[in-house]
């Protein structure tokens, strides 16, 4: 056997033989790559979140740089699936209620791409990676990731005062009521990180990133026992990754054009840097016939396109849930119907790419099944990630809401409807894409004019 490259984190040792002095070096090499992947991932997430928060005006939050750092840490924690708890206090006779469930998916996506890319680099030159080699690289990556997440949870806590004073018609009387009659101070709202759930979901997040990175990478080796599944999984999986990234790219172009031509550049930039996939992947689901439901009530909201905000405010006084689907969006803007042909073109292109990257001789129906299952699993993952639930309110003596300072934002996917439609779309486009790919020369296929 030839010499095993020192780039492999833990090369296999022949039975009955040991490699004195080699193991420590290989472990250190794997740990260094793991640390690089974690540092690069967190750096990319912090940079993206920091720019997004700056564009959203978070640099002017009360509390100065300390508040900004705390909010930045909380955004990164939320981007990895962590739980941030909101709390409020408004004196002895009044109370505040606050809740937030959302993932800033731009930060999530950037972190996943950077972490996964660096994680795969030391394996890229090898045909087969022993399971021990992958574990030697994956275990320190997970450990370093959780350690970094633990540090962020310590930073992600802060309290903000909410002033009720002033001379405005909406808030002046309310402030006097709190301070003079109810013995209440200006209310405060703060946030902390739930350490246990955050580390648990952070563990699931990093494991998911590493598994998906191995599934979608066409050049990274697999353990010998999994090599036979390479052609059944990787072409469709990598095509689905390109599909969701294509939607993000299209949304990015549209967002940049809107920022350059219609004003509100800072607000648009904040959406792009914090929640671009939240919008893009809703567009993908709606384009194939899926739907979401939700509402926006009160003066506050989350960064989102005006069209989506209009639909979510279109219920009965904001109290009922509005349905976000093709017809609902088109009722406010007829251009929403373009989501259907865009979905048809991009999903078919992904199916065609999966077929071209598969070996010749695979039956058309099998391509259809591969793409159908892959697309259904993709929507099963991305649709729940777009879920948003945020609320804030003030109450007196534990009853009633002071609506002038209350807000409620909800956006929930109809997951199984969207997943079922994705399966049907995948089956249809998978068959058609494979049929189109029969005209393209593929690996393992002998041209007709050659013996």
Short mmCIF file of C-alpha atoms in Angstrom, two decimals:
data_model
loop_
_atom_site.label_atom_id
_atom_site.label_comp_id
_atom_site.label_asym_id
_atom_site.label_seq_id
_atom_site.Cartn_x
_atom_site.Cartn_y
_atom_site.Cartn_z
CA UNK A 1 0.00 0.00 0.00
CA UNK A 2 1.14 3.54 -0.73
CA UNK A 3 1.91 6.05 1.95
CA UNK A 4 -1.22 7.61 3.51
CA UNK A 5 -1.32 11.39 3.04
CA UNK A 6 -0.73 13.35 6.24
CA UNK A 7 -3.69 15.52 5.26
CA UNK A 8 -6.08 12.78 6.35
CA UNK A 9 -7.04 13.48 9.97
CA UNK A 10 -6.63 9.84 11.21
CA UNK A 11 -5.28 7.37 8.65
CA UNK A 12 -6.19 3.72 9.15
CA UNK A 13 -3.62 1.50 10.78
CA UNK A 14 -3.11 -2.01 9.31
CA UNK A 15 -4.35 -4.84 11.55
CA UNK A 16 -1.79 -5.92 14.10
CA UNK A 17 0.41 -2.88 13.60
CA UNK A 18 0.64 0.47 15.36
CA UNK A 19 2.02 3.81 14.34
CA UNK A 20 3.92 5.21 17.35
CA UNK A 21 4.14 8.98 17.27
CA UNK A 22 1.75 9.34 14.34
CA UNK A 23 -1.54 9.42 16.23
CA UNK A 24 -0.79 12.56 18.30
CA UNK A 25 0.17 14.47 15.17
CA UNK A 26 -2.94 13.38 13.33
CA UNK A 27 -5.16 14.26 16.31
CA UNK A 28 -3.58 17.70 16.51
CA UNK A 29 -4.05 18.16 12.76
CA UNK A 30 -7.73 17.22 13.01
CA UNK A 31 -8.22 19.47 16.04
CA UNK A 32 -6.64 22.39 14.22
CA UNK A 33 -8.99 21.99 11.26
CA UNK A 34 -11.95 21.62 13.64
CA UNK A 35 -10.99 24.81 15.45
CA UNK A 36 -10.56 26.62 12.13
CA UNK A 37 -14.04 25.52 11.02
CA UNK A 38 -15.64 26.72 14.25
CA UNK A 39 -13.78 30.04 14.36
CA UNK A 40 -14.54 30.74 10.70
CA UNK A 41 -18.20 29.86 11.17
CA UNK A 42 -18.70 32.07 14.21
CA UNK A 43 -16.72 34.93 12.66
CA UNK A 44 -18.89 34.84 9.53
CA UNK A 45 -22.08 34.73 11.60
CA UNK A 46 -21.01 37.59 13.86
CA UNK A 47 -19.99 39.73 10.89
CA UNK A 48 -23.27 39.12 9.07
CA UNK A 49 -25.39 39.66 12.18
CA UNK A 50 -23.40 42.75 13.16
CA UNK A 51 -23.88 44.41 9.78
CA UNK A 52 -27.56 43.52 9.79
CA UNK A 53 -28.11 44.93 13.26
CA UNK A 54 -26.19 48.07 12.36
CA UNK A 55 -28.40 48.55 9.29
CA UNK A 56 -31.47 48.02 11.49
CA UNK A 57 -30.32 50.78 13.86
CA UNK A 58 -29.23 48.59 16.77
CA UNK A 59 -26.10 50.70 17.20
CA UNK A 60 -28.34 53.40 18.74
CA UNK A 61 -29.87 51.13 21.37
CA UNK A 62 -29.76 52.44 24.96
CA UNK A 63 -26.78 50.93 26.71
CA UNK A 64 -24.16 51.65 24.08
CA UNK A 65 -21.71 49.05 22.88
CA UNK A 66 -22.60 46.66 25.69
CA UNK A 67 -26.20 46.46 24.50
CA UNK A 68 -25.09 45.98 20.90
CA UNK A 69 -22.76 43.12 21.85
CA UNK A 70 -25.51 41.45 23.88
CA UNK A 71 -28.02 41.72 21.01
CA UNK A 72 -25.39 40.46 18.55
CA UNK A 73 -24.70 37.43 20.74
CA UNK A 74 -28.44 36.77 21.05
CA UNK A 75 -28.91 36.90 17.26
CA UNK A 76 -26.10 34.38 16.70
CA UNK A 77 -27.55 32.14 19.41
CA UNK A 78 -30.96 32.29 17.73
CA UNK A 79 -29.37 31.56 14.37
CA UNK A 80 -28.13 28.23 15.70
CA UNK A 81 -31.54 27.30 17.09
CA UNK A 82 -30.92 28.54 20.62
CA UNK A 83 -33.68 29.85 22.87
CA UNK A 84 -33.73 33.47 23.97
CA UNK A 85 -36.26 34.27 26.70
CA UNK A 86 -37.80 37.72 26.99
CA UNK A 87 -38.90 39.17 30.30
CA UNK A 88 -40.42 42.44 31.46
CA UNK A 89 -41.06 44.47 34.61
CA UNK A 90 -43.25 47.53 35.09
CA UNK A 91 -43.71 48.04 38.80
CA UNK A 92 -45.96 46.42 41.40
CA UNK A 93 -49.34 46.96 39.69
CA UNK A 94 -48.42 46.56 36.03
CA UNK A 95 -46.61 43.96 33.99
CA UNK A 96 -45.08 43.31 30.63
CA UNK A 97 -45.28 40.22 28.46
CA UNK A 98 -42.88 39.43 25.64
CA UNK A 99 -42.17 36.43 23.45
CA UNK A 100 -39.92 35.83 20.46
CA UNK A 101 -39.43 32.72 18.34
CA UNK A 102 -37.57 33.31 15.10
CA UNK A 103 -34.36 32.39 13.31
CA UNK A 104 -32.34 35.01 11.41
CA UNK A 105 -31.76 32.62 8.52
CA UNK A 106 -29.20 34.73 6.66
CA UNK A 107 -26.92 34.37 9.68
CA UNK A 108 -27.79 30.67 9.91
CA UNK A 109 -27.06 30.02 6.23
CA UNK A 110 -23.75 31.91 6.22
CA UNK A 111 -22.58 30.06 9.31
CA UNK A 112 -23.58 26.68 7.91
CA UNK A 113 -21.87 27.25 4.55
CA UNK A 114 -18.62 28.52 6.06
CA UNK A 115 -18.42 25.92 8.83
CA UNK A 116 -19.29 23.04 6.51
CA UNK A 117 -16.86 24.22 3.82
CA UNK A 118 -13.89 24.47 6.16
CA UNK A 119 -14.81 21.17 7.84
CA UNK A 120 -14.62 19.33 4.49
CA UNK A 121 -11.33 20.80 3.27
CA UNK A 122 -8.89 18.33 4.90
CA UNK A 123 -10.81 15.43 3.31
CA UNK A 124 -11.11 16.72 -0.23
CA UNK A 125 -8.09 14.89 -1.75
CA UNK A 126 -9.03 11.35 -0.71
CA UNK A 127 -11.21 8.76 -2.39
CA UNK A 128 -12.40 7.07 0.82
CA UNK A 129 -12.45 8.38 4.38
CA UNK A 130 -12.48 5.81 7.19
CA UNK A 131 -15.14 6.34 9.80
CA UNK A 132 -12.42 6.95 12.40
CA UNK A 133 -11.04 9.80 10.30
CA UNK A 134 -14.41 11.49 10.09
CA UNK A 135 -15.02 11.05 13.81
CA UNK A 136 -11.58 12.43 14.63
CA UNK A 137 -12.54 15.58 12.73
CA UNK A 138 -16.21 15.78 13.73
CA UNK A 139 -15.87 15.27 17.50
CA UNK A 140 -13.56 18.25 18.16
CA UNK A 141 -15.66 20.35 15.79
CA UNK A 142 -18.75 19.64 17.89
CA UNK A 143 -16.88 20.24 21.15
CA UNK A 144 -15.42 23.57 19.99
CA UNK A 145 -18.78 24.65 18.60
CA UNK A 146 -20.60 24.02 21.87
CA UNK A 147 -17.83 25.78 23.80
CA UNK A 148 -18.22 28.85 21.61
CA UNK A 149 -21.99 28.70 21.95
CA UNK A 150 -21.62 28.52 25.72
CA UNK A 151 -19.58 31.72 25.64
CA UNK A 152 -22.22 33.48 23.56
CA UNK A 153 -24.97 32.50 25.99
CA UNK A 154 -23.10 34.33 28.74
CA UNK A 155 -23.06 37.51 26.65
CA UNK A 156 -26.65 37.29 25.39
CA UNK A 157 -28.46 39.05 28.23
CA UNK A 158 -29.55 42.66 28.65
CA UNK A 159 -32.39 44.89 29.88
CA UNK A 160 -33.83 47.84 27.99
CA UNK A 161 -36.02 50.59 29.50
CA UNK A 162 -39.14 51.58 27.55
CA UNK A 163 -39.97 55.21 28.16
CA UNK A 164 -43.67 56.08 28.56
CA UNK A 165 -43.05 59.77 29.06
CA UNK A 166 -43.26 62.50 26.47
CA UNK A 167 -45.82 64.87 25.12
CA UNK A 168 -47.20 62.81 22.26
CA UNK A 169 -50.90 62.15 22.16
CA UNK A 170 -50.35 58.36 22.24
CA UNK A 171 -47.88 58.04 25.10
CA UNK A 172 -48.17 61.12 27.36
CA UNK A 173 -51.35 60.15 29.17
CA UNK A 174 -50.20 56.55 29.38
CA UNK A 175 -46.97 57.57 31.06
CA UNK A 176 -48.79 59.76 33.59
CA UNK A 177 -51.17 56.89 34.36
CA UNK A 178 -48.33 54.52 35.12
CA UNK A 179 -46.27 56.90 37.19
CA UNK A 180 -48.90 58.84 39.15
CA UNK A 181 -51.78 56.41 39.71
CA UNK A 182 -50.32 52.93 39.58
CA UNK A 183 -46.98 53.47 41.32
CA UNK A 184 -45.30 52.00 38.26
CA UNK A 185 -41.94 52.85 36.80
CA UNK A 186 -41.11 52.96 33.12
CA UNK A 187 -41.39 49.36 32.00
CA UNK A 188 -38.35 47.31 31.11
CA UNK A 189 -37.97 44.45 28.72
CA UNK A 190 -34.93 42.23 28.71
CA UNK A 191 -33.66 38.97 27.33
CA UNK A 192 -31.58 36.06 28.54
CA UNK A 193 -30.51 32.79 26.98
CA UNK A 194 -31.78 29.43 28.19
CA UNK A 195 -28.49 27.57 28.48
CA UNK A 196 -29.76 23.98 28.48
CA UNK A 197 -32.06 24.19 25.44
CA UNK A 198 -29.55 26.39 23.62
CA UNK A 199 -26.74 23.85 23.96
CA UNK A 200 -29.09 21.00 23.02
CA UNK A 201 -30.37 22.71 19.88
CA UNK A 202 -26.86 23.93 19.14
CA UNK A 203 -25.69 20.32 19.22
CA UNK A 204 -28.43 19.32 16.79
CA UNK A 205 -27.54 22.30 14.59
CA UNK A 206 -23.83 21.53 14.25
CA UNK A 207 -24.48 17.80 13.75
CA UNK A 208 -27.03 18.67 11.06
CA UNK A 209 -24.56 21.00 9.34
CA UNK A 210 -21.83 18.36 9.26
CA UNK A 211 -24.18 15.64 7.99
CA UNK A 212 -25.65 17.88 5.28
CA UNK A 213 -22.16 19.00 4.25
CA UNK A 214 -21.17 15.37 3.69
CA UNK A 215 -24.41 14.63 1.82
CA UNK A 216 -24.22 17.52 -0.63
CA UNK A 217 -20.48 17.49 -1.32
CA UNK A 218 -19.81 15.51 -4.50
CA UNK A 219 -16.04 15.30 -3.99
CA UNK A 220 -15.70 14.61 -0.28
CA UNK A 221 -15.08 10.94 0.50
CA UNK A 222 -17.44 8.76 2.49
CA UNK A 223 -16.69 5.80 4.76
CA UNK A 224 -16.43 2.55 2.76
CA UNK A 225 -19.80 1.24 4.00
CA UNK A 226 -21.58 4.36 2.69
CA UNK A 227 -19.89 4.65 -0.70
CA UNK A 228 -22.57 2.52 -2.37
CA UNK A 229 -25.19 5.15 -1.40
CA UNK A 230 -23.23 7.97 -3.03
CA UNK A 231 -25.07 7.98 -6.36
CA UNK A 232 -28.50 7.52 -4.79
CA UNK A 233 -28.23 10.48 -2.44
CA UNK A 234 -25.62 13.04 -3.42
CA UNK A 235 -26.78 14.19 -6.89
CA UNK A 236 -30.29 14.97 -5.65
CA UNK A 237 -29.07 16.39 -2.33
CA UNK A 238 -26.56 18.75 -3.97
CA UNK A 239 -29.22 19.84 -6.49
CA UNK A 240 -31.62 20.73 -3.66
CA UNK A 241 -28.90 22.78 -1.96
CA UNK A 242 -28.36 24.68 -5.20
CA UNK A 243 -32.14 25.19 -5.48
CA UNK A 244 -32.50 26.86 -2.07
CA UNK A 245 -29.33 28.89 -2.69
CA UNK A 246 -30.69 29.97 -6.08
CA UNK A 247 -33.81 31.32 -4.38
CA UNK A 248 -31.66 33.24 -1.93
CA UNK A 249 -29.56 34.62 -4.81
CA UNK A 250 -32.65 35.74 -6.73
CA UNK A 251 -34.07 37.38 -3.61
CA UNK A 252 -30.72 39.08 -3.00
CA UNK A 253 -30.71 40.60 -6.49
CA UNK A 254 -34.29 41.82 -6.06
CA UNK A 255 -33.44 43.26 -2.64
CA UNK A 256 -30.41 45.14 -3.94
CA UNK A 257 -32.46 46.60 -6.81
CA UNK A 258 -35.20 47.67 -4.39
CA UNK A 259 -32.66 49.26 -2.04
CA UNK A 260 -31.07 51.16 -4.92
CA UNK A 261 -34.25 52.38 -6.59
CA UNK A 262 -36.98 52.77 -3.98
CA UNK A 263 -35.25 54.20 -0.95
CA UNK A 264 -35.20 52.80 2.60
CA UNK A 265 -31.82 51.29 1.80
CA UNK A 266 -30.89 50.67 5.45
CA UNK A 267 -34.11 48.80 6.22
CA UNK A 268 -33.78 46.68 3.07
CA UNK A 269 -30.15 45.91 3.90
CA UNK A 270 -31.23 44.77 7.37
CA UNK A 271 -33.69 42.32 5.82
CA UNK A 272 -31.02 41.01 3.44
CA UNK A 273 -28.45 40.50 6.18
CA UNK A 274 -30.77 39.01 8.80
CA UNK A 275 -33.79 37.39 7.17
CA UNK A 276 -33.26 36.94 3.44
CA UNK A 277 -33.84 33.15 3.40
CA UNK A 278 -36.90 33.66 5.62
CA UNK A 279 -38.48 35.50 2.70
CA UNK A 280 -36.88 33.53 -0.16
CA UNK A 281 -37.91 30.12 1.14
CA UNK A 282 -41.47 31.30 1.79
CA UNK A 283 -41.49 32.35 -1.88
CA UNK A 284 -40.32 28.85 -2.86
CA UNK A 285 -43.05 27.18 -0.82
CA UNK A 286 -45.76 29.54 -2.03
CA UNK A 287 -44.56 29.12 -5.62
CA UNK A 288 -45.22 25.37 -5.54
CA UNK A 289 -48.67 25.89 -3.99
CA UNK A 290 -47.79 25.74 -0.30
CA UNK A 291 -49.11 28.20 2.23
CA UNK A 292 -48.38 29.96 5.51
CA UNK A 293 -50.71 31.65 7.98
CA UNK A 294 -50.14 34.58 10.27
CA UNK A 295 -50.92 38.11 11.31
CA UNK A 296 -49.26 41.39 12.17
CA UNK A 297 -51.00 43.50 14.80
CA UNK A 298 -49.87 46.74 16.38
CA UNK A 299 -47.33 49.42 15.48
CA UNK A 300 -44.34 47.09 15.63
CA UNK A 301 -43.35 44.31 13.29
CA UNK A 302 -40.43 42.34 11.95
CA UNK A 303 -38.37 43.25 8.88
CA UNK A 304 -40.29 41.85 5.93
CA UNK A 305 -41.36 42.96 2.44
CA UNK A 306 -44.28 45.37 2.32
CA UNK A 307 -46.39 42.89 0.35
CA UNK A 308 -46.08 40.22 3.02
CA UNK A 309 -46.75 42.75 5.77
CA UNK A 310 -49.91 43.88 3.96
CA UNK A 311 -51.23 40.33 3.65
CA UNK A 312 -50.52 39.57 7.31
CA UNK A 313 -52.36 42.74 8.39
CA UNK A 314 -55.30 41.92 6.15
CA UNK A 315 -57.31 39.84 8.62
CA UNK A 316 -60.31 41.00 10.64
CA UNK A 317 -58.73 43.96 12.38
CA UNK A 318 -55.52 42.01 12.70
CA UNK A 319 -57.15 39.51 15.05
CA UNK A 320 -57.66 36.62 12.63
CA UNK A 321 -54.90 34.72 10.91
CA UNK A 322 -54.44 35.58 7.25
CA UNK A 323 -53.41 32.94 4.70
CA UNK A 324 -50.23 33.58 2.75
CA UNK A 325 -50.49 31.77 -0.58
CA UNK A 326 -50.36 32.62 -4.27
CA UNK A 327 -53.90 33.95 -4.47
CA UNK A 328 -53.56 35.88 -1.22
CA UNK A 329 -50.38 37.62 -2.34
CA UNK A 330 -51.73 38.25 -5.85
CA UNK A 331 -54.78 39.99 -4.37
CA UNK A 332 -52.41 42.75 -3.20
CA UNK A 333 -49.93 42.59 -6.09
CA UNK A 334 -50.58 40.69 -9.32
CA UNK A 335 -46.83 40.20 -9.84
CA UNK A 336 -46.97 37.51 -7.16
CA UNK A 337 -48.20 35.08 -9.84
CA UNK A 338 -44.63 35.08 -11.19
CA UNK A 339 -43.70 32.89 -8.22
CA UNK A 340 -45.33 29.93 -10.01
CA UNK A 341 -43.30 29.97 -13.26
CA UNK A 342 -40.13 30.84 -11.33
CA UNK A 343 -40.66 27.76 -9.18
CA UNK A 344 -41.33 25.60 -12.25
CA UNK A 345 -38.11 26.73 -13.95
CA UNK A 346 -35.83 26.48 -10.93
CA UNK A 347 -37.16 23.16 -9.61
CA UNK A 348 -36.94 21.63 -13.09
CA UNK A 349 -33.40 22.96 -13.46
CA UNK A 350 -32.46 21.32 -10.15
CA UNK A 351 -34.02 18.02 -11.26
CA UNK A 352 -32.17 18.18 -14.59
CA UNK A 353 -28.88 18.89 -12.81
CA UNK A 354 -29.43 15.92 -10.47
CA UNK A 355 -30.04 13.66 -13.48
CA UNK A 356 -26.97 14.91 -15.37
CA UNK A 357 -24.77 14.28 -12.32
CA UNK A 358 -26.10 10.73 -11.93
CA UNK A 359 -24.59 7.79 -13.82
CA UNK A 360 -26.13 6.76 -17.12
CA UNK A 361 -28.49 3.82 -17.01
CA UNK A 362 -30.50 4.88 -13.96
CA UNK A 363 -34.21 4.47 -14.81
CA UNK A 364 -36.33 7.58 -15.23
CA UNK A 365 -38.68 6.57 -12.43
CA UNK A 366 -35.78 6.22 -10.04
CA UNK A 367 -34.62 9.75 -10.81
CA UNK A 368 -38.15 10.92 -10.14
CA UNK A 369 -38.22 9.18 -6.76
CA UNK A 370 -34.79 10.55 -5.78
CA UNK A 371 -35.77 14.13 -6.63
CA UNK A 372 -39.23 13.79 -5.10
CA UNK A 373 -37.92 12.53 -1.78
CA UNK A 374 -35.07 15.05 -1.76
CA UNK A 375 -37.40 17.98 -2.44
CA UNK A 376 -39.89 16.83 0.19
CA UNK A 377 -37.14 16.48 2.80
CA UNK A 378 -35.78 19.90 1.83
CA UNK A 379 -39.13 21.58 2.42
CA UNK A 380 -39.60 19.58 5.62
CA UNK A 381 -36.41 21.24 6.86
CA UNK A 382 -36.68 24.78 5.51
CA UNK A 383 -40.42 25.44 5.97
CA UNK A 384 -40.40 25.12 9.80
CA UNK A 385 -37.31 27.34 9.94
CA UNK A 386 -39.39 30.24 8.61
CA UNK A 387 -41.72 30.14 11.62
CA UNK A 388 -41.98 33.49 13.40
CA UNK A 389 -43.83 34.29 16.63
CA UNK A 390 -43.22 37.59 18.38
CA UNK A 391 -45.35 39.54 20.83
CA UNK A 392 -45.05 42.36 23.32
CA UNK A 393 -47.70 43.86 25.57
CA UNK A 394 -48.39 45.77 28.78
CA UNK A 395 -51.12 44.90 31.26
CA UNK A 396 -52.61 46.52 34.35
CA UNK A 397 -53.38 44.40 37.42
CA UNK A 398 -52.77 41.32 35.28
CA UNK A 399 -55.72 41.93 32.97
CA UNK A 400 -56.13 43.76 29.71
CA UNK A 401 -53.59 44.96 27.17
CA UNK A 402 -52.46 48.51 26.55
CA UNK A 403 -52.63 48.26 22.79
CA UNK A 404 -50.75 51.50 22.11
CA UNK A 405 -47.53 49.70 23.01
CA UNK A 406 -48.54 46.13 22.12
CA UNK A 407 -47.54 44.11 19.10
CA UNK A 408 -48.15 40.64 17.77
CA UNK A 409 -46.40 39.04 14.78
CA UNK A 410 -47.11 35.46 13.72
CA UNK A 411 -46.05 33.54 10.61
CA UNK A 412 -46.50 29.75 10.63
CA UNK A 413 -46.06 27.32 7.72
CA UNK A 414 -48.58 24.68 6.75
CA UNK A 415 -45.76 22.16 6.84
CA UNK A 416 -47.37 18.93 5.66
CA UNK A 417 -49.29 20.56 2.86
CA UNK A 418 -46.09 22.15 1.58
CA UNK A 419 -44.09 18.93 1.98
CA UNK A 420 -46.72 16.91 0.13
CA UNK A 421 -46.76 19.36 -2.76
CA UNK A 422 -42.94 19.30 -2.83
CA UNK A 423 -43.06 15.52 -3.17
CA UNK A 424 -45.44 15.77 -6.14
CA UNK A 425 -43.39 18.53 -7.77
CA UNK A 426 -40.21 16.51 -7.24
CA UNK A 427 -41.68 13.39 -8.81
CA UNK A 428 -42.93 15.30 -11.86
CA UNK A 429 -39.85 17.45 -12.42
CA UNK A 430 -37.55 14.55 -11.57
CA UNK A 431 -39.05 12.44 -14.35
CA UNK A 432 -39.04 15.34 -16.83
CA UNK A 433 -35.52 16.42 -15.87
CA UNK A 434 -34.23 12.87 -16.30
CA UNK A 435 -35.96 12.67 -19.68
CA UNK A 436 -34.25 15.88 -20.80
CA UNK A 437 -30.93 14.60 -19.48
CA UNK A 438 -31.04 11.59 -21.80
CA UNK A 439 -29.86 13.95 -24.54
CA UNK A 440 -26.78 14.88 -22.51
CA UNK A 441 -23.68 12.67 -22.31
CA UNK A 442 -23.16 11.51 -18.75
CA UNK A 443 -20.51 9.71 -16.79
CA UNK A 444 -20.39 6.00 -17.57
CA UNK A 445 -22.19 6.39 -20.88
CA UNK A 446 -20.52 5.15 -24.08
CA UNK A 447 -21.23 7.40 -27.12
CA UNK A 448 -23.15 5.69 -29.92
CA UNK A 449 -20.42 6.36 -32.50
CA UNK A 450 -17.77 4.55 -30.47
CA UNK A 451 -17.40 0.82 -29.90
#
